[in-house]
Short mmCIF file of C-alpha atoms in Angstrom, two decimals:
data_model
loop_
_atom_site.label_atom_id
_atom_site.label_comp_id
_atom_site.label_asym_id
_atom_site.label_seq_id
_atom_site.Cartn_x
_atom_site.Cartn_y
_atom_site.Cartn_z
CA UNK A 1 -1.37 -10.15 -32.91
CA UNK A 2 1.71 -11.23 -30.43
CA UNK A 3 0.59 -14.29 -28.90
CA UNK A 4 2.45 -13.86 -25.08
CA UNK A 5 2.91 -16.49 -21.76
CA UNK A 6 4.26 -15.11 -18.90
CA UNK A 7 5.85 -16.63 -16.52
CA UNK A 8 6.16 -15.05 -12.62
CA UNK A 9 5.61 -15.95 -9.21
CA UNK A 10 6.13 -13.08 -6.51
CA UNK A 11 4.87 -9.34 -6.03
CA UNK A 12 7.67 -7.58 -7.66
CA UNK A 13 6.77 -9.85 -10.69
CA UNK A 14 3.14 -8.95 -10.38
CA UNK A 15 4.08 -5.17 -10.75
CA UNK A 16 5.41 -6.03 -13.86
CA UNK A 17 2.92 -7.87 -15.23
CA UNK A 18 0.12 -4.94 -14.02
CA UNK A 19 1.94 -3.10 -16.57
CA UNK A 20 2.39 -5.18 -19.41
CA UNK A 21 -1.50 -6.21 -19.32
CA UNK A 22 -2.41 -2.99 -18.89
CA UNK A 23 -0.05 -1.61 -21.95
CA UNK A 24 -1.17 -4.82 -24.03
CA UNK A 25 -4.89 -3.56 -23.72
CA UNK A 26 -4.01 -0.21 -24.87
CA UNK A 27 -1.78 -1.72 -28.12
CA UNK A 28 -5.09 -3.10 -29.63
CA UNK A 29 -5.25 0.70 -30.65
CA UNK A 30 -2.22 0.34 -32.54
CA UNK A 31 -3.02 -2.81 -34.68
CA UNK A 32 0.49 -3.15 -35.82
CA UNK A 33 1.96 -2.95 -32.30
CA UNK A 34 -1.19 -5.24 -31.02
CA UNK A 35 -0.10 -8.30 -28.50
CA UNK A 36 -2.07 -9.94 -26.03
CA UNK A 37 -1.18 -12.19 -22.76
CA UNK A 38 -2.76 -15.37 -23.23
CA UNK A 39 -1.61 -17.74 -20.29
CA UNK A 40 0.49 -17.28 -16.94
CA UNK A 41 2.67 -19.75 -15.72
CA UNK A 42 3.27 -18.96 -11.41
CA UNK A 43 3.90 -21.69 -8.90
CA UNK A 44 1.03 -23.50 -7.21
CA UNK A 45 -0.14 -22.03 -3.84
CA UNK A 46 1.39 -22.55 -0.86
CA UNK A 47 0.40 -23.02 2.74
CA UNK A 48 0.53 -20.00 4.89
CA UNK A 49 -0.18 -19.49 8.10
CA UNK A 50 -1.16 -21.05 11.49
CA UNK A 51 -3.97 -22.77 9.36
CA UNK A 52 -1.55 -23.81 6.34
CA UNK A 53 -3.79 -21.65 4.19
CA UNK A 54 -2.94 -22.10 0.35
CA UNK A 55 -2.45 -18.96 -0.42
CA UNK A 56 -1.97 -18.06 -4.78
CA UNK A 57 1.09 -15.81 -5.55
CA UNK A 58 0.94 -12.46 -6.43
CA UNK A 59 0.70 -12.87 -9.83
CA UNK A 60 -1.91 -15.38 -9.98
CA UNK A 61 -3.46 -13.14 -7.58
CA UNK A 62 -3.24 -10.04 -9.67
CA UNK A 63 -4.56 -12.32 -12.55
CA UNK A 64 -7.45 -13.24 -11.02
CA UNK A 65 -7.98 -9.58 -10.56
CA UNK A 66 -7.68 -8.72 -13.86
CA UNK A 67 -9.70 -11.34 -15.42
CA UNK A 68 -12.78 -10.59 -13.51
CA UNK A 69 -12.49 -6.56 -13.84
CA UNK A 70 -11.79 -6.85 -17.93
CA UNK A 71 -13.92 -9.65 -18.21
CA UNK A 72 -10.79 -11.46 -20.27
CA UNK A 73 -9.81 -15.20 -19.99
CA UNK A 74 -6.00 -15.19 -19.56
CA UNK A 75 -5.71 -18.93 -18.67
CA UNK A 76 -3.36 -20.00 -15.62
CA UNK A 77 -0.94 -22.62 -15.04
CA UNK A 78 0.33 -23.57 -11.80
CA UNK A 79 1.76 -26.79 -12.13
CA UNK A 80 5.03 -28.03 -9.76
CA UNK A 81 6.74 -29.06 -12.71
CA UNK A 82 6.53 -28.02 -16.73
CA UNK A 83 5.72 -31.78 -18.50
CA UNK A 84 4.52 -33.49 -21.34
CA UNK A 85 0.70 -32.57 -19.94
CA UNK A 86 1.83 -29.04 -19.50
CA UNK A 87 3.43 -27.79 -22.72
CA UNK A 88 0.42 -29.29 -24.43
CA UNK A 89 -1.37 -27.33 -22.63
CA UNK A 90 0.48 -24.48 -23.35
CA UNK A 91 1.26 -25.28 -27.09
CA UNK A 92 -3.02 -25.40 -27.37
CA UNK A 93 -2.71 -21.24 -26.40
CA UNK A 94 -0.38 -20.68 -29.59
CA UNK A 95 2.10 -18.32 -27.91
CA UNK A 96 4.51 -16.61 -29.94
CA UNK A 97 7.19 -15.72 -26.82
CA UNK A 98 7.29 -16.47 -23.24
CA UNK A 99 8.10 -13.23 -20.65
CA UNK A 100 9.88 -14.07 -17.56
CA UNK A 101 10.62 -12.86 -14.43
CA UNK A 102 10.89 -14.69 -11.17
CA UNK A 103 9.03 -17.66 -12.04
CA UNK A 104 10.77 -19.98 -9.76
CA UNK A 105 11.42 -22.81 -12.89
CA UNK A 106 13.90 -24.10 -14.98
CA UNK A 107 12.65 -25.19 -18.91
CA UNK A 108 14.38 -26.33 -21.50
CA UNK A 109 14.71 -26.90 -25.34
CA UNK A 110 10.90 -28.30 -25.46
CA UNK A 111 9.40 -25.78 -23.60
CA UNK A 112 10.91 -23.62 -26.15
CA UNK A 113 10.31 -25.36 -28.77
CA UNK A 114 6.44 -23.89 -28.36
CA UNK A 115 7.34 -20.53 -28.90
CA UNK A 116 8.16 -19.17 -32.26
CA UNK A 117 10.29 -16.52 -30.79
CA UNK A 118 11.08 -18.15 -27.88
CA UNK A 119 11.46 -16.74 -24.46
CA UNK A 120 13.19 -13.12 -22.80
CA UNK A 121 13.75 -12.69 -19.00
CA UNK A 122 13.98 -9.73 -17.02
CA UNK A 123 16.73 -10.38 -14.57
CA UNK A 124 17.28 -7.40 -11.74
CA UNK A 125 21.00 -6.75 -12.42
CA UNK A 126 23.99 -5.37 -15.09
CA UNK A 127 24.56 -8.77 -16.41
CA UNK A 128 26.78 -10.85 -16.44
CA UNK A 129 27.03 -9.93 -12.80
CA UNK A 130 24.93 -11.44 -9.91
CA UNK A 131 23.61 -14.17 -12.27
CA UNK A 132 21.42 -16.20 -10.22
CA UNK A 133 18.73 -16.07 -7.78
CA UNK A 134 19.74 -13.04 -5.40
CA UNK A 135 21.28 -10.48 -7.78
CA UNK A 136 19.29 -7.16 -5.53
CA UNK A 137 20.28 -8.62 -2.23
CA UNK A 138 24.06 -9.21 -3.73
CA UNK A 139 24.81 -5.93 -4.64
CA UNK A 140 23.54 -4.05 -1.42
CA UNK A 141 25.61 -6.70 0.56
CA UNK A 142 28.88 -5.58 -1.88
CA UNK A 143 27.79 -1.77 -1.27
CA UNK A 144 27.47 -1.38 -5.14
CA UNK A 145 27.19 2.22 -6.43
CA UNK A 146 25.23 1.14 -9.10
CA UNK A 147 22.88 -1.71 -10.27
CA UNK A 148 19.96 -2.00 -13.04
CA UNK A 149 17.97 -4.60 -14.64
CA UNK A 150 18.70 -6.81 -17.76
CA UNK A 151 16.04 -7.88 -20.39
CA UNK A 152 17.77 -10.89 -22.49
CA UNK A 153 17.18 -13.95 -24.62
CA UNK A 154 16.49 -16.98 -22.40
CA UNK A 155 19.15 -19.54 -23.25
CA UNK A 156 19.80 -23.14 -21.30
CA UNK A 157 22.31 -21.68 -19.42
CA UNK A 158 21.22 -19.53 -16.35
CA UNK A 159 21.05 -16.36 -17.38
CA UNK A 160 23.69 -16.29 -19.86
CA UNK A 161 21.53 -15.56 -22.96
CA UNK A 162 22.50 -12.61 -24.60
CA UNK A 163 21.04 -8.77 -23.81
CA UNK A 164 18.28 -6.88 -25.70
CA UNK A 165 18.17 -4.14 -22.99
CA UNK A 166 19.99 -3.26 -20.17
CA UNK A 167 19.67 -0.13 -17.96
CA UNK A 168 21.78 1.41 -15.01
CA UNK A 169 20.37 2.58 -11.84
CA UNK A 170 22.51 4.71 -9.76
CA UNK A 171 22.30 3.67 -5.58
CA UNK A 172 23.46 6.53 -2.83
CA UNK A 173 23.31 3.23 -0.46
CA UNK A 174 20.06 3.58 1.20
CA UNK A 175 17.77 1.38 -0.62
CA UNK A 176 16.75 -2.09 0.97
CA UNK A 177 16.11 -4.71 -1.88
CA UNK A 178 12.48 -3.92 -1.88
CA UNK A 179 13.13 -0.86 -3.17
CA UNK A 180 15.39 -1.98 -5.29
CA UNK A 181 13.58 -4.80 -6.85
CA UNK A 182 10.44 -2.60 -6.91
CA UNK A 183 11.75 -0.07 -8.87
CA UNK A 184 13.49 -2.94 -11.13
CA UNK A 185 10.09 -4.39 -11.38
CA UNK A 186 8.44 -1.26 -12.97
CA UNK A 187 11.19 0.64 -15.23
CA UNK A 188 11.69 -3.43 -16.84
CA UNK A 189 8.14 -3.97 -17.33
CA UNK A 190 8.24 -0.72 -19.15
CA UNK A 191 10.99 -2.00 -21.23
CA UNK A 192 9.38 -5.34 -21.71
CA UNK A 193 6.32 -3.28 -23.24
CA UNK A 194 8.29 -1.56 -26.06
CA UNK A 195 10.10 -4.83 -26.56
CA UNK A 196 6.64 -6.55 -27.21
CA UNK A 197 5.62 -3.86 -29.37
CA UNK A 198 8.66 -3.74 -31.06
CA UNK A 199 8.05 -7.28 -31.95
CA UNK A 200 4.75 -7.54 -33.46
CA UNK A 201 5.35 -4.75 -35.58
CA UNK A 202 8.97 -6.45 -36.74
CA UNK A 203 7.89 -10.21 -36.71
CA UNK A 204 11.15 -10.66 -35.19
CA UNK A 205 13.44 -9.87 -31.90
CA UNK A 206 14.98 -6.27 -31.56
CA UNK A 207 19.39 -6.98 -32.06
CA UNK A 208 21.24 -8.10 -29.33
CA UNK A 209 24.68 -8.39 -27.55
CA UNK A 210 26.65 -10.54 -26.17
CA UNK A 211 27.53 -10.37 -22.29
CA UNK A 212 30.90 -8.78 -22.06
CA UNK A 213 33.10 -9.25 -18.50
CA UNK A 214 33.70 -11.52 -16.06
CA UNK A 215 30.45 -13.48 -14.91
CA UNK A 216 29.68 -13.42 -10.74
CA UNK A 217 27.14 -15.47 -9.30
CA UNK A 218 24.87 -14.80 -6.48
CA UNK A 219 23.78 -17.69 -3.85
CA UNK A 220 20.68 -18.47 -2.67
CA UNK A 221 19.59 -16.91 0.92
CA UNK A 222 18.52 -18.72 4.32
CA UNK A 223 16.75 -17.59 7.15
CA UNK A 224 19.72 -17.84 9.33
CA UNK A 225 22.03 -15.57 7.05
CA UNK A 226 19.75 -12.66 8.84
CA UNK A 227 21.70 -13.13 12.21
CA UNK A 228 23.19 -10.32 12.95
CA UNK A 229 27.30 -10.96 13.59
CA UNK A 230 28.09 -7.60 15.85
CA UNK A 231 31.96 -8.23 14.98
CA UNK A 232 31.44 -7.11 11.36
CA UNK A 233 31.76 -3.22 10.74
CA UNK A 234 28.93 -0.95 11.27
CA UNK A 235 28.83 0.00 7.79
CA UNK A 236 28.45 -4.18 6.62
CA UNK A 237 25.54 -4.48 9.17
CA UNK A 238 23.97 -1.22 7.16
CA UNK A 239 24.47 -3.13 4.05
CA UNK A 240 22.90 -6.09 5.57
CA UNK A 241 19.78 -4.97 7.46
CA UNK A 242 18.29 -3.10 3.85
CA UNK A 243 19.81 -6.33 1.92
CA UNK A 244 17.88 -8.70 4.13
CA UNK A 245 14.77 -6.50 3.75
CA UNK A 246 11.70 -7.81 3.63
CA UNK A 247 13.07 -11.18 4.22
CA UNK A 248 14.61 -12.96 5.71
CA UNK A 249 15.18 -9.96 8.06
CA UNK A 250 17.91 -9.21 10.03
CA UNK A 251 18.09 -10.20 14.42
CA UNK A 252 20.12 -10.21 17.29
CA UNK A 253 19.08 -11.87 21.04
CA UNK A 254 18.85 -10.47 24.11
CA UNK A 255 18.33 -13.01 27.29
CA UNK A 256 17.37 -15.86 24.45
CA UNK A 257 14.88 -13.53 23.15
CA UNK A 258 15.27 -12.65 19.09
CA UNK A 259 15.56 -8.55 18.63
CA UNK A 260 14.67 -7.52 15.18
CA UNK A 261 16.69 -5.08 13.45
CA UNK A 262 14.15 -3.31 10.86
CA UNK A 263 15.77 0.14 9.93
CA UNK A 264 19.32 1.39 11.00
CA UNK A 265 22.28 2.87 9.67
CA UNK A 266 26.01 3.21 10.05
CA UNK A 267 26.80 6.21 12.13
CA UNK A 268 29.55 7.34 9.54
CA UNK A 269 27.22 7.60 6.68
CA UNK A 270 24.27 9.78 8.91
CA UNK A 271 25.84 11.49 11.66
CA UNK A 272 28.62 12.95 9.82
CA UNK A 273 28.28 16.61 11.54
CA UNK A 274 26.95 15.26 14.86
CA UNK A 275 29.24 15.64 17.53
CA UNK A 276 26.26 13.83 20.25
CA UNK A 277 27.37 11.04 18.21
CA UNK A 278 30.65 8.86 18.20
CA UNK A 279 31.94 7.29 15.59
CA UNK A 280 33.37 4.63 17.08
CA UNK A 281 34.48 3.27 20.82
CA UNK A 282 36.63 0.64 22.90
CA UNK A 283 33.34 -1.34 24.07
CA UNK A 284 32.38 -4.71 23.18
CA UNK A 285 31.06 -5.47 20.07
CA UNK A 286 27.08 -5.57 20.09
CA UNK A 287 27.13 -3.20 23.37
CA UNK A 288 24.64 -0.79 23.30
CA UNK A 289 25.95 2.63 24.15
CA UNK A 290 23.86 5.20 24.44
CA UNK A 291 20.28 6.27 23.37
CA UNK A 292 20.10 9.48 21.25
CA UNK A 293 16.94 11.08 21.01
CA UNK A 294 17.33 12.79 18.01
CA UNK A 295 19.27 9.74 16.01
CA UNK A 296 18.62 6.70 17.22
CA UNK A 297 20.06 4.10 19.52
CA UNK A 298 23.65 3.24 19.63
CA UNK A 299 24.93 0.13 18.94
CA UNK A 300 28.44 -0.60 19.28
CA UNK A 301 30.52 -2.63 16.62
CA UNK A 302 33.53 -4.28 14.97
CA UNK A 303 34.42 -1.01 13.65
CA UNK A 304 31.67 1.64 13.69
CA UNK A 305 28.88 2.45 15.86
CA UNK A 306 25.17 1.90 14.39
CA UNK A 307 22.49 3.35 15.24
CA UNK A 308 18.85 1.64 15.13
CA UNK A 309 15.80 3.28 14.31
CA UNK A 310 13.28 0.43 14.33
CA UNK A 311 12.76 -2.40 16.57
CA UNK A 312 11.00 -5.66 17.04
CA UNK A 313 10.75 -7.94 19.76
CA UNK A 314 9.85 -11.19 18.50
CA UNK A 315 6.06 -12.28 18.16
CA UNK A 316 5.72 -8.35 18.95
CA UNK A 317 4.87 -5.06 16.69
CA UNK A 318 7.67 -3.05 15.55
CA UNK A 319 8.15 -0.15 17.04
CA UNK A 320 10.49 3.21 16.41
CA UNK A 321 13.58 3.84 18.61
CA UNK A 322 11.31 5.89 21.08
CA UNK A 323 8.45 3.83 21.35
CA UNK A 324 10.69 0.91 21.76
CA UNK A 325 13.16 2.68 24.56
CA UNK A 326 10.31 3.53 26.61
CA UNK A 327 9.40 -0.17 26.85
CA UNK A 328 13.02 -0.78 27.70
CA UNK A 329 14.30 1.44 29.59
CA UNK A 330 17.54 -1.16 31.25
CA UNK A 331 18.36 -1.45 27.47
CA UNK A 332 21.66 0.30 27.31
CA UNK A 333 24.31 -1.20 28.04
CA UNK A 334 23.22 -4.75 26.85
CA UNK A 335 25.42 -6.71 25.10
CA UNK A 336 23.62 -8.07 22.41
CA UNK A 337 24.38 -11.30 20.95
#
């Protein structure tokens, strides 16, 4: 039987992993296709909170879960940093391939070295483009028409190892990266469990390919890339607001006080057939123009107007456009900044 470690840290991880334990329960009907996860590697808990709670991640979370339901013993590992100690830890569990996605770690040639047929990664994006960190945030911010998840060979390089399976989602340029990620998180666990399968049966990994095109990398993201710059074009704010979804969020001030941006969209893309609805004005940048009860409220731009449909003052709920307006009813023509 395939002798698995995987290695993940936050929720969209945990959705995979859901899968593959579940799917790994049901190969022990299939002798031949049998493989079992045997360890977790997720980074130590951190302090939320007021308190500075230590809170697990998802995926030790959802192990935890799983463990107590199936009465099963999947050991985990949450150390800061893969040593000596740890990989003999990890080499006592015998594991035959490591699975990752979103760990949060780099490892090298000895942590390799354990497995006998070494590691695969699922990676959220057409590779070799958006290697990196951010790849689902990257290509909402670019307005891609397309994106898709990667499952390849984990090499020293990051994420240049070459593919086993690679799939392409379409995007009509809605999605926020939680979708995104979410539904990258469950069609690649899916692949992950025929690749698995496929594995024990073969004793060896499926063929693969090398990446072909010109690499792009994607940076890492900081609270204060959320801020929203009212000079850009409606249709770049759009992009940004579902990008920056669930975090770090998108905001604007008004009087010193931070506005949250939750849901919106470019007036172009929505209001096509309106006529209550410009397209576009003279007025400042970040002025907001109107309130449309049927759309949204108006916000004007570099080039574009966009409209908002969900609101949050800070330290307050969110509300939608109408609940919010009715709190605020001096709100148009602010100039947000």
């Amino acid at each position: 039987m395939l002798r698995v470690i995987y290695g993940g840290s936050p929720a969209a991880s945990a959705k995979s992993l859901e899968l593959i334990l579940k799917d790994s329960a049901m190969s022990q009907n299939v002798p031949e296709q049998a493989y079992k996860i045997v360890g977790i590697l997720t980074n130590p808990p951190a302090p939320h909170g007021r308190h500075k709670e230590l809170i697990p991640t998802e995926v030790e979370h959802y192990t935890r879960i799983w463990n107590e339901a199936r009465e099963d013993n999947i050991q985990i590992l949450t150390p800061e940093h893969i040593g000596s100690e740890q990989r003999e830890i990890i080499a006592q569990l015998k594991p035959d391939i490591f699975v990752c996605f979103a760990y949060g770690h780099i490892v090298g040639p000895k942590f390799f070295s354990l497995f006998k047929f070494g590691g695969i990664n699922l990676h959220p994006s057409l590779l070799p483009k958006y290697r990196g960190a951010t790849p689902v945030n990257a290509c909402i911010l670019n307005q891609d028409t397309e994106t898709g998840f990667s499952v390849q060979k984990m090499s020293e390089g990051i994420d240049e190892g070459d593919i086993i399976f690679q799939q392409k989602i379409g995007l009509t340029g809605t999605e926020t990266a939680e979708q995104i990620l979410n539904g990258a998180s469950i069609h690649g666990g899916i692949a992950i469990t025929n690749i698995l399968r496929q594995i024990a049966q073969t004793n060896t990994l499926p063929e693969s390919f090398k990446q072909t095109g010109l690499p792009s990398y994607c940076s890492h993201i900081r609270k204060e890339d959320g801020k929203i710059n009212w000079k850009d074009s409606a249709e770049h704010i759009d992009a940004q607001i579902r990008a920056y979804t669930p975090w770090p969020g998108t905001y604007t001030e008004v009087n010193g006080v931070q506005l949250r941006i939750l849901k919106a969209a470019a007036a172009s893309k929505v209001a096509l057939q309106d006529n209550s609805v410009p397209k576009d004005t003279a007025a400042v940048a970040g002025t907001v123009l109107d309130y449309n009860k049927h759309r949204g409220i108006l916000i004007q731009t570099g080039k574009g107007i966009l409209i908002a449909t969900e609101l949050q003052w800070q330290s307050k709920k969110a509300m939608d456009y109408k609940s919010f307006m009715n709190g605020a009813r001096n709100f148009v023509g602010t100039i947000l900044g």
